[in-house]
């Protein structure tokens, strides 16, 4: 297949590009800078210059491809990040690509997250964000994409674990390590029993490829290798590698200690991958999160 990939030079997207190329597919990646374009060329992919604010360009690239994998999202982890605006921009991209693919039966895979679902229990691929919840804002992109199955698009949503880990990760775990260094201790909220799912970057990329190749139209898939790791276990490994103590903080202290991450560190969001395994021949084989932390590469800078 000729696959158009947005977010093609990001942490997950670049792994997806490599996975697709290694499987014999052709890839065209969206690049908005010379640096991104050079990285795609070096990887063996073609380049489509543009960005998410260019609907005509996105539609053209999507229509000329056999499949689309949408992994770009406006990530700005500053204090004034407008999450709702970023979600609205993402929804516009999905609507644009969906219109370009309508009636083609082409695969269209988008990115979402398991942490958007109601916590406190093991959620499945059949669960959706609760009405009026924080997750529903981001979930509009997913529901729009899934609904494209009724318009002749083989759409699917890959819900990534809150922790997609591996060499080069600058996501949540990397941030937690930085906060521990700054504060002088690794913290968890309350008893730290709240659980986070995790998946290695290579396993996540393989799932995206399998979804493009054969996911059922309108399906929701869970890029989850570990159903839920107690947060205190993550904090404990971080503390040991940094030679720092581990401390419990009260929920009301989370925002002051973790900044904007204070809204997510206490979430209990375990997730199942049972249906994903049933629908696709996906068997995670990468290292688990705590094993990956023990490798030491997260602590080298």
PDB file of C-alpha atoms in Angstrom:
ATOM      1  CA  UNK A   1       0.000   0.000   0.000  1.00  0.00           C
ATOM      2  CA  UNK A   2       0.926   3.638  -0.420  1.00  0.00           C
ATOM      3  CA  UNK A   3       0.325   5.089   3.044  1.00  0.00           C
ATOM      4  CA  UNK A   4       0.094   8.792   3.854  1.00  0.00           C
ATOM      5  CA  UNK A   5       1.252   9.404   7.444  1.00  0.00           C
ATOM      6  CA  UNK A   6       0.760  12.589   9.463  1.00  0.00           C
ATOM      7  CA  UNK A   7       2.986  13.070  12.498  1.00  0.00           C
ATOM      8  CA  UNK A   8       5.485  10.968  10.577  1.00  0.00           C
ATOM      9  CA  UNK A   9       8.580  12.260  12.382  1.00  0.00           C
ATOM     10  CA  UNK A  10       7.161  12.137  15.910  1.00  0.00           C
ATOM     11  CA  UNK A  11       8.004   9.517  18.527  1.00  0.00           C
ATOM     12  CA  UNK A  12       5.180   7.184  17.506  1.00  0.00           C
ATOM     13  CA  UNK A  13       4.829   8.294  13.900  1.00  0.00           C
ATOM     14  CA  UNK A  14       8.476   7.686  13.036  1.00  0.00           C
ATOM     15  CA  UNK A  15       8.182   4.158  14.415  1.00  0.00           C
ATOM     16  CA  UNK A  16       5.049   3.636  12.307  1.00  0.00           C
ATOM     17  CA  UNK A  17       6.935   4.794   9.203  1.00  0.00           C
ATOM     18  CA  UNK A  18       9.751   2.345   9.914  1.00  0.00           C
ATOM     19  CA  UNK A  19       7.292  -0.491  10.560  1.00  0.00           C
ATOM     20  CA  UNK A  20       5.425   0.166   7.312  1.00  0.00           C
ATOM     21  CA  UNK A  21       8.575   0.421   5.207  1.00  0.00           C
ATOM     22  CA  UNK A  22      10.006  -2.763   6.702  1.00  0.00           C
ATOM     23  CA  UNK A  23       6.736  -4.547   5.842  1.00  0.00           C
ATOM     24  CA  UNK A  24       7.065  -3.537   2.190  1.00  0.00           C
ATOM     25  CA  UNK A  25       4.639  -0.614   2.097  1.00  0.00           C
ATOM     26  CA  UNK A  26       5.381   2.753   0.513  1.00  0.00           C
ATOM     27  CA  UNK A  27       5.131   5.773   2.790  1.00  0.00           C
ATOM     28  CA  UNK A  28       4.589   9.466   2.208  1.00  0.00           C
ATOM     29  CA  UNK A  29       5.033  11.520   5.351  1.00  0.00           C
ATOM     30  CA  UNK A  30       3.683  14.983   6.098  1.00  0.00           C
ATOM     31  CA  UNK A  31       6.554  17.403   6.787  1.00  0.00           C
ATOM     32  CA  UNK A  32       6.285  21.066   7.693  1.00  0.00           C
ATOM     33  CA  UNK A  33      10.030  21.730   8.013  1.00  0.00           C
ATOM     34  CA  UNK A  34      13.249  20.991   6.169  1.00  0.00           C
ATOM     35  CA  UNK A  35      14.422  18.961   9.167  1.00  0.00           C
ATOM     36  CA  UNK A  36      11.354  16.721   9.096  1.00  0.00           C
ATOM     37  CA  UNK A  37      11.582  16.333   5.332  1.00  0.00           C
ATOM     38  CA  UNK A  38      15.239  15.295   5.593  1.00  0.00           C
ATOM     39  CA  UNK A  39      14.421  12.742   8.319  1.00  0.00           C
ATOM     40  CA  UNK A  40      11.713  11.180   6.156  1.00  0.00           C
ATOM     41  CA  UNK A  41      13.971  11.026   3.120  1.00  0.00           C
ATOM     42  CA  UNK A  42      16.722   9.423   5.191  1.00  0.00           C
ATOM     43  CA  UNK A  43      14.245   6.801   6.418  1.00  0.00           C
ATOM     44  CA  UNK A  44      13.290   5.932   2.829  1.00  0.00           C
ATOM     45  CA  UNK A  45       9.900   7.651   2.742  1.00  0.00           C
ATOM     46  CA  UNK A  46       8.511  10.219   0.322  1.00  0.00           C
ATOM     47  CA  UNK A  47       7.673  13.707   1.533  1.00  0.00           C
ATOM     48  CA  UNK A  48       4.503  15.784   1.323  1.00  0.00           C
ATOM     49  CA  UNK A  49       5.286  19.339   2.422  1.00  0.00           C
ATOM     50  CA  UNK A  50       2.501  20.978   4.384  1.00  0.00           C
ATOM     51  CA  UNK A  51       0.854  21.101   7.778  1.00  0.00           C
ATOM     52  CA  UNK A  52      -2.424  20.424   9.560  1.00  0.00           C
ATOM     53  CA  UNK A  53      -3.751  23.876   8.681  1.00  0.00           C
ATOM     54  CA  UNK A  54      -3.706  23.103   4.941  1.00  0.00           C
ATOM     55  CA  UNK A  55      -6.959  21.213   4.251  1.00  0.00           C
ATOM     56  CA  UNK A  56      -6.522  21.202   0.467  1.00  0.00           C
ATOM     57  CA  UNK A  57      -3.061  19.696   0.763  1.00  0.00           C
ATOM     58  CA  UNK A  58      -4.202  17.071   3.260  1.00  0.00           C
ATOM     59  CA  UNK A  59      -7.137  16.094   1.056  1.00  0.00           C
ATOM     60  CA  UNK A  60      -4.884  15.784  -1.988  1.00  0.00           C
ATOM     61  CA  UNK A  61      -2.341  13.617  -0.171  1.00  0.00           C
ATOM     62  CA  UNK A  62      -5.055  11.403   1.318  1.00  0.00           C
ATOM     63  CA  UNK A  63      -6.885  10.929  -1.971  1.00  0.00           C
ATOM     64  CA  UNK A  64      -3.692   9.923  -3.780  1.00  0.00           C
ATOM     65  CA  UNK A  65      -2.776   7.300  -1.153  1.00  0.00           C
ATOM     66  CA  UNK A  66      -4.133   3.798  -0.583  1.00  0.00           C
ATOM     67  CA  UNK A  67      -4.378   4.349   3.176  1.00  0.00           C
ATOM     68  CA  UNK A  68      -3.917   7.092   5.770  1.00  0.00           C
ATOM     69  CA  UNK A  69      -2.465   6.974   9.290  1.00  0.00           C
ATOM     70  CA  UNK A  70      -3.126  10.184  11.228  1.00  0.00           C
ATOM     71  CA  UNK A  71      -0.776  10.612  14.193  1.00  0.00           C
ATOM     72  CA  UNK A  72      -0.195  14.371  14.258  1.00  0.00           C
ATOM     73  CA  UNK A  73      -1.617  16.393  17.137  1.00  0.00           C
ATOM     74  CA  UNK A  74      -0.772  19.859  18.398  1.00  0.00           C
ATOM     75  CA  UNK A  75       1.177  19.082  21.581  1.00  0.00           C
ATOM     76  CA  UNK A  76       2.152  22.074  23.659  1.00  0.00           C
ATOM     77  CA  UNK A  77       2.872  21.181  27.251  1.00  0.00           C
ATOM     78  CA  UNK A  78       3.113  24.775  28.431  1.00  0.00           C
ATOM     79  CA  UNK A  79       0.874  26.148  31.141  1.00  0.00           C
ATOM     80  CA  UNK A  80      -1.280  28.062  28.652  1.00  0.00           C
ATOM     81  CA  UNK A  81      -1.830  25.118  26.284  1.00  0.00           C
ATOM     82  CA  UNK A  82      -5.354  25.288  24.827  1.00  0.00           C
ATOM     83  CA  UNK A  83      -6.348  21.623  24.773  1.00  0.00           C
ATOM     84  CA  UNK A  84      -9.843  22.287  23.446  1.00  0.00           C
ATOM     85  CA  UNK A  85      -8.457  24.268  20.506  1.00  0.00           C
ATOM     86  CA  UNK A  86      -5.977  21.495  19.704  1.00  0.00           C
ATOM     87  CA  UNK A  87      -8.809  18.952  19.755  1.00  0.00           C
ATOM     88  CA  UNK A  88     -10.900  21.156  17.463  1.00  0.00           C
ATOM     89  CA  UNK A  89      -7.993  21.374  15.003  1.00  0.00           C
ATOM     90  CA  UNK A  90      -7.609  17.604  15.087  1.00  0.00           C
ATOM     91  CA  UNK A  91     -11.317  17.134  14.405  1.00  0.00           C
ATOM     92  CA  UNK A  92     -11.068  19.391  11.340  1.00  0.00           C
ATOM     93  CA  UNK A  93      -8.199  17.289   9.979  1.00  0.00           C
ATOM     94  CA  UNK A  94     -10.196  14.068  10.421  1.00  0.00           C
ATOM     95  CA  UNK A  95     -13.223  15.591   8.732  1.00  0.00           C
ATOM     96  CA  UNK A  96     -11.046  16.772   5.831  1.00  0.00           C
ATOM     97  CA  UNK A  97      -9.341  13.422   5.303  1.00  0.00           C
ATOM     98  CA  UNK A  98     -12.611  11.553   5.804  1.00  0.00           C
ATOM     99  CA  UNK A  99     -14.292  13.587   3.064  1.00  0.00           C
ATOM    100  CA  UNK A 100     -11.379  12.866   0.707  1.00  0.00           C
ATOM    101  CA  UNK A 101     -11.651   9.118   1.362  1.00  0.00           C
ATOM    102  CA  UNK A 102     -15.450   8.827   1.369  1.00  0.00           C
ATOM    103  CA  UNK A 103     -16.733   5.885  -0.684  1.00  0.00           C
ATOM    104  CA  UNK A 104     -13.238   4.518  -1.353  1.00  0.00           C
ATOM    105  CA  UNK A 105     -13.154   1.722   1.261  1.00  0.00           C
ATOM    106  CA  UNK A 106      -9.583   2.844   1.986  1.00  0.00           C
ATOM    107  CA  UNK A 107      -8.129   2.331   5.488  1.00  0.00           C
ATOM    108  CA  UNK A 108      -7.964   5.404   7.719  1.00  0.00           C
ATOM    109  CA  UNK A 109      -6.378   4.936  11.154  1.00  0.00           C
ATOM    110  CA  UNK A 110      -6.349   7.729  13.723  1.00  0.00           C
ATOM    111  CA  UNK A 111      -4.732   8.149  17.137  1.00  0.00           C
ATOM    112  CA  UNK A 112      -6.638   8.384  20.400  1.00  0.00           C
ATOM    113  CA  UNK A 113      -5.971   7.383  24.014  1.00  0.00           C
ATOM    114  CA  UNK A 114      -7.231   4.924  26.608  1.00  0.00           C
ATOM    115  CA  UNK A 115      -6.872   7.544  29.362  1.00  0.00           C
ATOM    116  CA  UNK A 116      -9.862   9.411  27.922  1.00  0.00           C
ATOM    117  CA  UNK A 117     -12.204   6.710  29.206  1.00  0.00           C
ATOM    118  CA  UNK A 118     -13.901   6.508  32.576  1.00  0.00           C
ATOM    119  CA  UNK A 119     -11.387   5.312  35.153  1.00  0.00           C
ATOM    120  CA  UNK A 120     -11.519   3.092  38.205  1.00  0.00           C
ATOM    121  CA  UNK A 121     -12.153  -0.133  36.292  1.00  0.00           C
ATOM    122  CA  UNK A 122     -10.655  -2.024  33.381  1.00  0.00           C
ATOM    123  CA  UNK A 123     -12.024  -0.388  30.238  1.00  0.00           C
ATOM    124  CA  UNK A 124     -12.452  -2.226  26.946  1.00  0.00           C
ATOM    125  CA  UNK A 125     -12.475  -1.335  23.273  1.00  0.00           C
ATOM    126  CA  UNK A 126     -16.270  -1.075  23.464  1.00  0.00           C
ATOM    127  CA  UNK A 127     -16.188   1.729  26.047  1.00  0.00           C
ATOM    128  CA  UNK A 128     -16.499   5.380  24.995  1.00  0.00           C
ATOM    129  CA  UNK A 129     -15.856   8.619  26.912  1.00  0.00           C
ATOM    130  CA  UNK A 130     -18.612   9.605  29.318  1.00  0.00           C
ATOM    131  CA  UNK A 131     -20.876  12.449  28.133  1.00  0.00           C
ATOM    132  CA  UNK A 132     -19.671  15.777  29.486  1.00  0.00           C
ATOM    133  CA  UNK A 133     -16.324  14.357  30.595  1.00  0.00           C
ATOM    134  CA  UNK A 134     -12.871  15.737  29.835  1.00  0.00           C
ATOM    135  CA  UNK A 135     -12.318  12.734  27.593  1.00  0.00           C
ATOM    136  CA  UNK A 136     -15.338  13.545  25.461  1.00  0.00           C
ATOM    137  CA  UNK A 137     -13.591  16.671  24.110  1.00  0.00           C
ATOM    138  CA  UNK A 138     -10.802  14.575  22.576  1.00  0.00           C
ATOM    139  CA  UNK A 139     -13.210  11.714  21.918  1.00  0.00           C
ATOM    140  CA  UNK A 140     -15.090  13.713  19.276  1.00  0.00           C
ATOM    141  CA  UNK A 141     -12.247  13.021  16.871  1.00  0.00           C
ATOM    142  CA  UNK A 142     -12.568   9.302  17.496  1.00  0.00           C
ATOM    143  CA  UNK A 143     -16.346   9.191  17.153  1.00  0.00           C
ATOM    144  CA  UNK A 144     -16.131  11.167  13.916  1.00  0.00           C
ATOM    145  CA  UNK A 145     -13.489   8.838  12.513  1.00  0.00           C
ATOM    146  CA  UNK A 146     -15.353   5.678  13.531  1.00  0.00           C
ATOM    147  CA  UNK A 147     -18.558   6.999  11.948  1.00  0.00           C
ATOM    148  CA  UNK A 148     -16.758   7.194   8.600  1.00  0.00           C
ATOM    149  CA  UNK A 149     -17.300   3.435   8.360  1.00  0.00           C
ATOM    150  CA  UNK A 150     -20.888   4.270   7.348  1.00  0.00           C
ATOM    151  CA  UNK A 151     -19.559   6.468   4.545  1.00  0.00           C
ATOM    152  CA  UNK A 152     -17.375   3.910   2.796  1.00  0.00           C
ATOM    153  CA  UNK A 153     -14.127   4.376   4.720  1.00  0.00           C
ATOM    154  CA  UNK A 154     -12.431   1.496   6.579  1.00  0.00           C
ATOM    155  CA  UNK A 155     -11.744   3.656   9.593  1.00  0.00           C
ATOM    156  CA  UNK A 156     -10.285   2.617  12.932  1.00  0.00           C
ATOM    157  CA  UNK A 157      -9.094   4.354  16.072  1.00  0.00           C
ATOM    158  CA  UNK A 158      -5.952   3.179  17.858  1.00  0.00           C
ATOM    159  CA  UNK A 159      -6.161   4.182  21.502  1.00  0.00           C
ATOM    160  CA  UNK A 160      -2.626   4.455  22.808  1.00  0.00           C
ATOM    161  CA  UNK A 161      -1.707   3.820  26.420  1.00  0.00           C
ATOM    162  CA  UNK A 162      -0.849   6.977  28.381  1.00  0.00           C
ATOM    163  CA  UNK A 163       2.689   5.619  28.413  1.00  0.00           C
ATOM    164  CA  UNK A 164       4.119   4.664  25.030  1.00  0.00           C
ATOM    165  CA  UNK A 165       7.687   4.028  26.081  1.00  0.00           C
ATOM    166  CA  UNK A 166      11.056   3.349  24.500  1.00  0.00           C
ATOM    167  CA  UNK A 167      14.348   4.974  23.555  1.00  0.00           C
ATOM    168  CA  UNK A 168      13.783   8.638  22.696  1.00  0.00           C
ATOM    169  CA  UNK A 169      10.545   8.992  24.698  1.00  0.00           C
ATOM    170  CA  UNK A 170       9.888  12.571  25.817  1.00  0.00           C
ATOM    171  CA  UNK A 171       6.362  11.920  27.072  1.00  0.00           C
ATOM    172  CA  UNK A 172       4.920  11.448  30.528  1.00  0.00           C
ATOM    173  CA  UNK A 173       7.651   9.228  32.001  1.00  0.00           C
ATOM    174  CA  UNK A 174      10.397  11.537  30.786  1.00  0.00           C
ATOM    175  CA  UNK A 175       8.522  14.448  32.383  1.00  0.00           C
ATOM    176  CA  UNK A 176       8.069  12.575  35.669  1.00  0.00           C
ATOM    177  CA  UNK A 177      11.820  11.991  35.818  1.00  0.00           C
ATOM    178  CA  UNK A 178      12.466  15.695  35.243  1.00  0.00           C
ATOM    179  CA  UNK A 179      10.023  16.668  37.995  1.00  0.00           C
ATOM    180  CA  UNK A 180      11.640  14.220  40.435  1.00  0.00           C
ATOM    181  CA  UNK A 181      15.056  15.716  39.709  1.00  0.00           C
ATOM    182  CA  UNK A 182      13.721  19.223  40.223  1.00  0.00           C
ATOM    183  CA  UNK A 183      11.779  18.496  43.427  1.00  0.00           C
ATOM    184  CA  UNK A 184      14.320  16.146  45.012  1.00  0.00           C
ATOM    185  CA  UNK A 185      11.966  13.175  45.366  1.00  0.00           C
ATOM    186  CA  UNK A 186       9.709  10.955  43.270  1.00  0.00           C
ATOM    187  CA  UNK A 187       6.072  11.293  44.204  1.00  0.00           C
ATOM    188  CA  UNK A 188       2.856   9.364  43.854  1.00  0.00           C
ATOM    189  CA  UNK A 189      -0.639  10.513  44.814  1.00  0.00           C
ATOM    190  CA  UNK A 190      -2.087   8.868  47.916  1.00  0.00           C
ATOM    191  CA  UNK A 191      -1.056   5.221  48.159  1.00  0.00           C
ATOM    192  CA  UNK A 192      -0.040   5.194  44.484  1.00  0.00           C
ATOM    193  CA  UNK A 193      -2.221   2.175  43.715  1.00  0.00           C
ATOM    194  CA  UNK A 194      -3.772   3.883  40.688  1.00  0.00           C
ATOM    195  CA  UNK A 195      -2.866   2.058  37.476  1.00  0.00           C
ATOM    196  CA  UNK A 196      -1.481   3.209  34.132  1.00  0.00           C
ATOM    197  CA  UNK A 197      -1.463   1.001  31.025  1.00  0.00           C
ATOM    198  CA  UNK A 198       1.720   0.929  28.954  1.00  0.00           C
ATOM    199  CA  UNK A 199       2.973  -0.250  25.573  1.00  0.00           C
ATOM    200  CA  UNK A 200       6.391  -0.258  23.958  1.00  0.00           C
ATOM    201  CA  UNK A 201       6.818   1.983  20.934  1.00  0.00           C
ATOM    202  CA  UNK A 202       7.596  -0.910  18.562  1.00  0.00           C
ATOM    203  CA  UNK A 203       4.486  -2.835  19.616  1.00  0.00           C
ATOM    204  CA  UNK A 204       2.355   0.290  19.129  1.00  0.00           C
ATOM    205  CA  UNK A 205       3.756   0.810  15.636  1.00  0.00           C
ATOM    206  CA  UNK A 206       3.092  -2.798  14.688  1.00  0.00           C
ATOM    207  CA  UNK A 207      -0.514  -2.456  15.815  1.00  0.00           C
ATOM    208  CA  UNK A 208      -0.971   0.575  13.574  1.00  0.00           C
ATOM    209  CA  UNK A 209       0.348  -1.404  10.596  1.00  0.00           C
ATOM    210  CA  UNK A 210      -1.966  -4.315  11.353  1.00  0.00           C
ATOM    211  CA  UNK A 211      -4.884  -1.912  11.692  1.00  0.00           C
ATOM    212  CA  UNK A 212      -4.146  -0.418   8.283  1.00  0.00           C
ATOM    213  CA  UNK A 213      -3.871  -3.875   6.770  1.00  0.00           C
ATOM    214  CA  UNK A 214      -6.977  -5.430   8.257  1.00  0.00           C
ATOM    215  CA  UNK A 215      -8.821  -3.743  11.132  1.00  0.00           C
ATOM    216  CA  UNK A 216     -12.618  -4.036  10.923  1.00  0.00           C
ATOM    217  CA  UNK A 217     -14.303  -0.854   9.725  1.00  0.00           C
ATOM    218  CA  UNK A 218     -15.375   1.337  12.625  1.00  0.00           C
ATOM    219  CA  UNK A 219     -13.252  -0.492  15.199  1.00  0.00           C
ATOM    220  CA  UNK A 220     -11.592   0.878  18.301  1.00  0.00           C
ATOM    221  CA  UNK A 221      -8.278  -0.784  19.156  1.00  0.00           C
ATOM    222  CA  UNK A 222      -6.211  -0.696  22.327  1.00  0.00           C
ATOM    223  CA  UNK A 223      -2.450  -0.259  22.041  1.00  0.00           C
ATOM    224  CA  UNK A 224      -2.066  -1.750  25.509  1.00  0.00           C
ATOM    225  CA  UNK A 225       0.570  -4.318  26.397  1.00  0.00           C
ATOM    226  CA  UNK A 226       0.304  -3.996  30.195  1.00  0.00           C
ATOM    227  CA  UNK A 227      -3.207  -3.563  31.536  1.00  0.00           C
ATOM    228  CA  UNK A 228      -2.211  -1.375  34.452  1.00  0.00           C
ATOM    229  CA  UNK A 229       1.001  -0.671  36.365  1.00  0.00           C
ATOM    230  CA  UNK A 230       0.628   0.802  39.876  1.00  0.00           C
ATOM    231  CA  UNK A 231       1.914   4.363  39.726  1.00  0.00           C
ATOM    232  CA  UNK A 232       3.894   3.878  42.929  1.00  0.00           C
ATOM    233  CA  UNK A 233       5.942   1.186  41.150  1.00  0.00           C
ATOM    234  CA  UNK A 234       6.872   3.674  38.442  1.00  0.00           C
ATOM    235  CA  UNK A 235       7.804   6.277  41.058  1.00  0.00           C
ATOM    236  CA  UNK A 236       9.874   3.724  42.970  1.00  0.00           C
ATOM    237  CA  UNK A 237      12.025   2.820  39.977  1.00  0.00           C
ATOM    238  CA  UNK A 238      12.513   6.492  39.098  1.00  0.00           C
ATOM    239  CA  UNK A 239      13.563   7.266  42.673  1.00  0.00           C
ATOM    240  CA  UNK A 240      16.052   4.408  42.783  1.00  0.00           C
ATOM    241  CA  UNK A 241      17.747   5.396  39.540  1.00  0.00           C
ATOM    242  CA  UNK A 242      17.998   9.018  40.667  1.00  0.00           C
ATOM    243  CA  UNK A 243      19.039   8.040  44.212  1.00  0.00           C
ATOM    244  CA  UNK A 244      16.097   9.974  45.619  1.00  0.00           C
ATOM    245  CA  UNK A 245      13.375   9.147  48.161  1.00  0.00           C
ATOM    246  CA  UNK A 246       9.786   8.246  47.244  1.00  0.00           C
ATOM    247  CA  UNK A 247       7.015  10.206  48.902  1.00  0.00           C
ATOM    248  CA  UNK A 248       3.243  10.193  48.910  1.00  0.00           C
ATOM    249  CA  UNK A 249       1.489  13.479  48.315  1.00  0.00           C
ATOM    250  CA  UNK A 250      -2.154  14.348  48.883  1.00  0.00           C
ATOM    251  CA  UNK A 251      -4.445  14.782  45.849  1.00  0.00           C
ATOM    252  CA  UNK A 252      -4.759  18.493  46.567  1.00  0.00           C
ATOM    253  CA  UNK A 253      -0.954  18.833  46.303  1.00  0.00           C
ATOM    254  CA  UNK A 254      -0.710  17.178  42.881  1.00  0.00           C
ATOM    255  CA  UNK A 255      -1.150  20.313  40.762  1.00  0.00           C
ATOM    256  CA  UNK A 256       1.494  22.254  42.679  1.00  0.00           C
ATOM    257  CA  UNK A 257       3.962  19.361  42.537  1.00  0.00           C
ATOM    258  CA  UNK A 258       3.417  18.048  38.998  1.00  0.00           C
ATOM    259  CA  UNK A 259       2.136  21.172  37.237  1.00  0.00           C
ATOM    260  CA  UNK A 260      -0.359  20.363  34.486  1.00  0.00           C
ATOM    261  CA  UNK A 261       0.530  16.674  34.890  1.00  0.00           C
ATOM    262  CA  UNK A 262      -1.211  16.869  38.254  1.00  0.00           C
ATOM    263  CA  UNK A 263      -4.472  16.253  36.409  1.00  0.00           C
ATOM    264  CA  UNK A 264      -3.335  12.825  35.157  1.00  0.00           C
ATOM    265  CA  UNK A 265      -0.853  11.344  37.641  1.00  0.00           C
ATOM    266  CA  UNK A 266      -3.628  10.196  39.971  1.00  0.00           C
ATOM    267  CA  UNK A 267      -5.801   8.647  37.266  1.00  0.00           C
ATOM    268  CA  UNK A 268      -6.684   4.975  37.651  1.00  0.00           C
ATOM    269  CA  UNK A 269      -7.185   3.971  34.018  1.00  0.00           C
ATOM    270  CA  UNK A 270      -6.419   0.262  33.450  1.00  0.00           C
ATOM    271  CA  UNK A 271      -7.363  -0.992  29.990  1.00  0.00           C
ATOM    272  CA  UNK A 272      -7.870  -4.352  28.309  1.00  0.00           C
ATOM    273  CA  UNK A 273      -6.562  -5.432  24.893  1.00  0.00           C
ATOM    274  CA  UNK A 274      -8.684  -8.589  24.577  1.00  0.00           C
ATOM    275  CA  UNK A 275     -10.750  -7.495  21.582  1.00  0.00           C
ATOM    276  CA  UNK A 276      -7.738  -6.013  19.818  1.00  0.00           C
ATOM    277  CA  UNK A 277      -5.942  -9.351  20.074  1.00  0.00           C
ATOM    278  CA  UNK A 278      -9.073 -11.110  18.824  1.00  0.00           C
ATOM    279  CA  UNK A 279      -9.517  -8.888  15.775  1.00  0.00           C
ATOM    280  CA  UNK A 280      -5.833  -8.644  14.789  1.00  0.00           C
ATOM    281  CA  UNK A 281      -2.839 -10.949  15.087  1.00  0.00           C
ATOM    282  CA  UNK A 282      -1.132  -8.627  17.557  1.00  0.00           C
ATOM    283  CA  UNK A 283       1.043 -10.005  20.326  1.00  0.00           C
ATOM    284  CA  UNK A 284       3.136  -7.397  22.186  1.00  0.00           C
ATOM    285  CA  UNK A 285       6.738  -8.555  22.475  1.00  0.00           C
ATOM    286  CA  UNK A 286       8.641  -5.412  23.513  1.00  0.00           C
ATOM    287  CA  UNK A 287      10.008  -4.807  27.013  1.00  0.00           C
ATOM    288  CA  UNK A 288       7.545  -3.846  29.718  1.00  0.00           C
ATOM    289  CA  UNK A 289       7.667  -0.336  31.146  1.00  0.00           C
ATOM    290  CA  UNK A 290       9.568  -1.133  34.347  1.00  0.00           C
ATOM    291  CA  UNK A 291      12.055  -3.253  32.365  1.00  0.00           C
ATOM    292  CA  UNK A 292      12.548  -0.344  29.988  1.00  0.00           C
ATOM    293  CA  UNK A 293      13.180   2.008  32.915  1.00  0.00           C
ATOM    294  CA  UNK A 294      15.709  -0.428  34.353  1.00  0.00           C
ATOM    295  CA  UNK A 295      17.665  -0.254  31.071  1.00  0.00           C
ATOM    296  CA  UNK A 296      18.766   3.202  32.189  1.00  0.00           C
ATOM    297  CA  UNK A 297      18.396   5.168  28.960  1.00  0.00           C
ATOM    298  CA  UNK A 298      15.651   7.345  30.471  1.00  0.00           C
ATOM    299  CA  UNK A 299      18.146   8.689  33.016  1.00  0.00           C
ATOM    300  CA  UNK A 300      21.080   9.577  30.787  1.00  0.00           C
ATOM    301  CA  UNK A 301      20.084  13.203  30.238  1.00  0.00           C
TER     302      UNK A 301
END
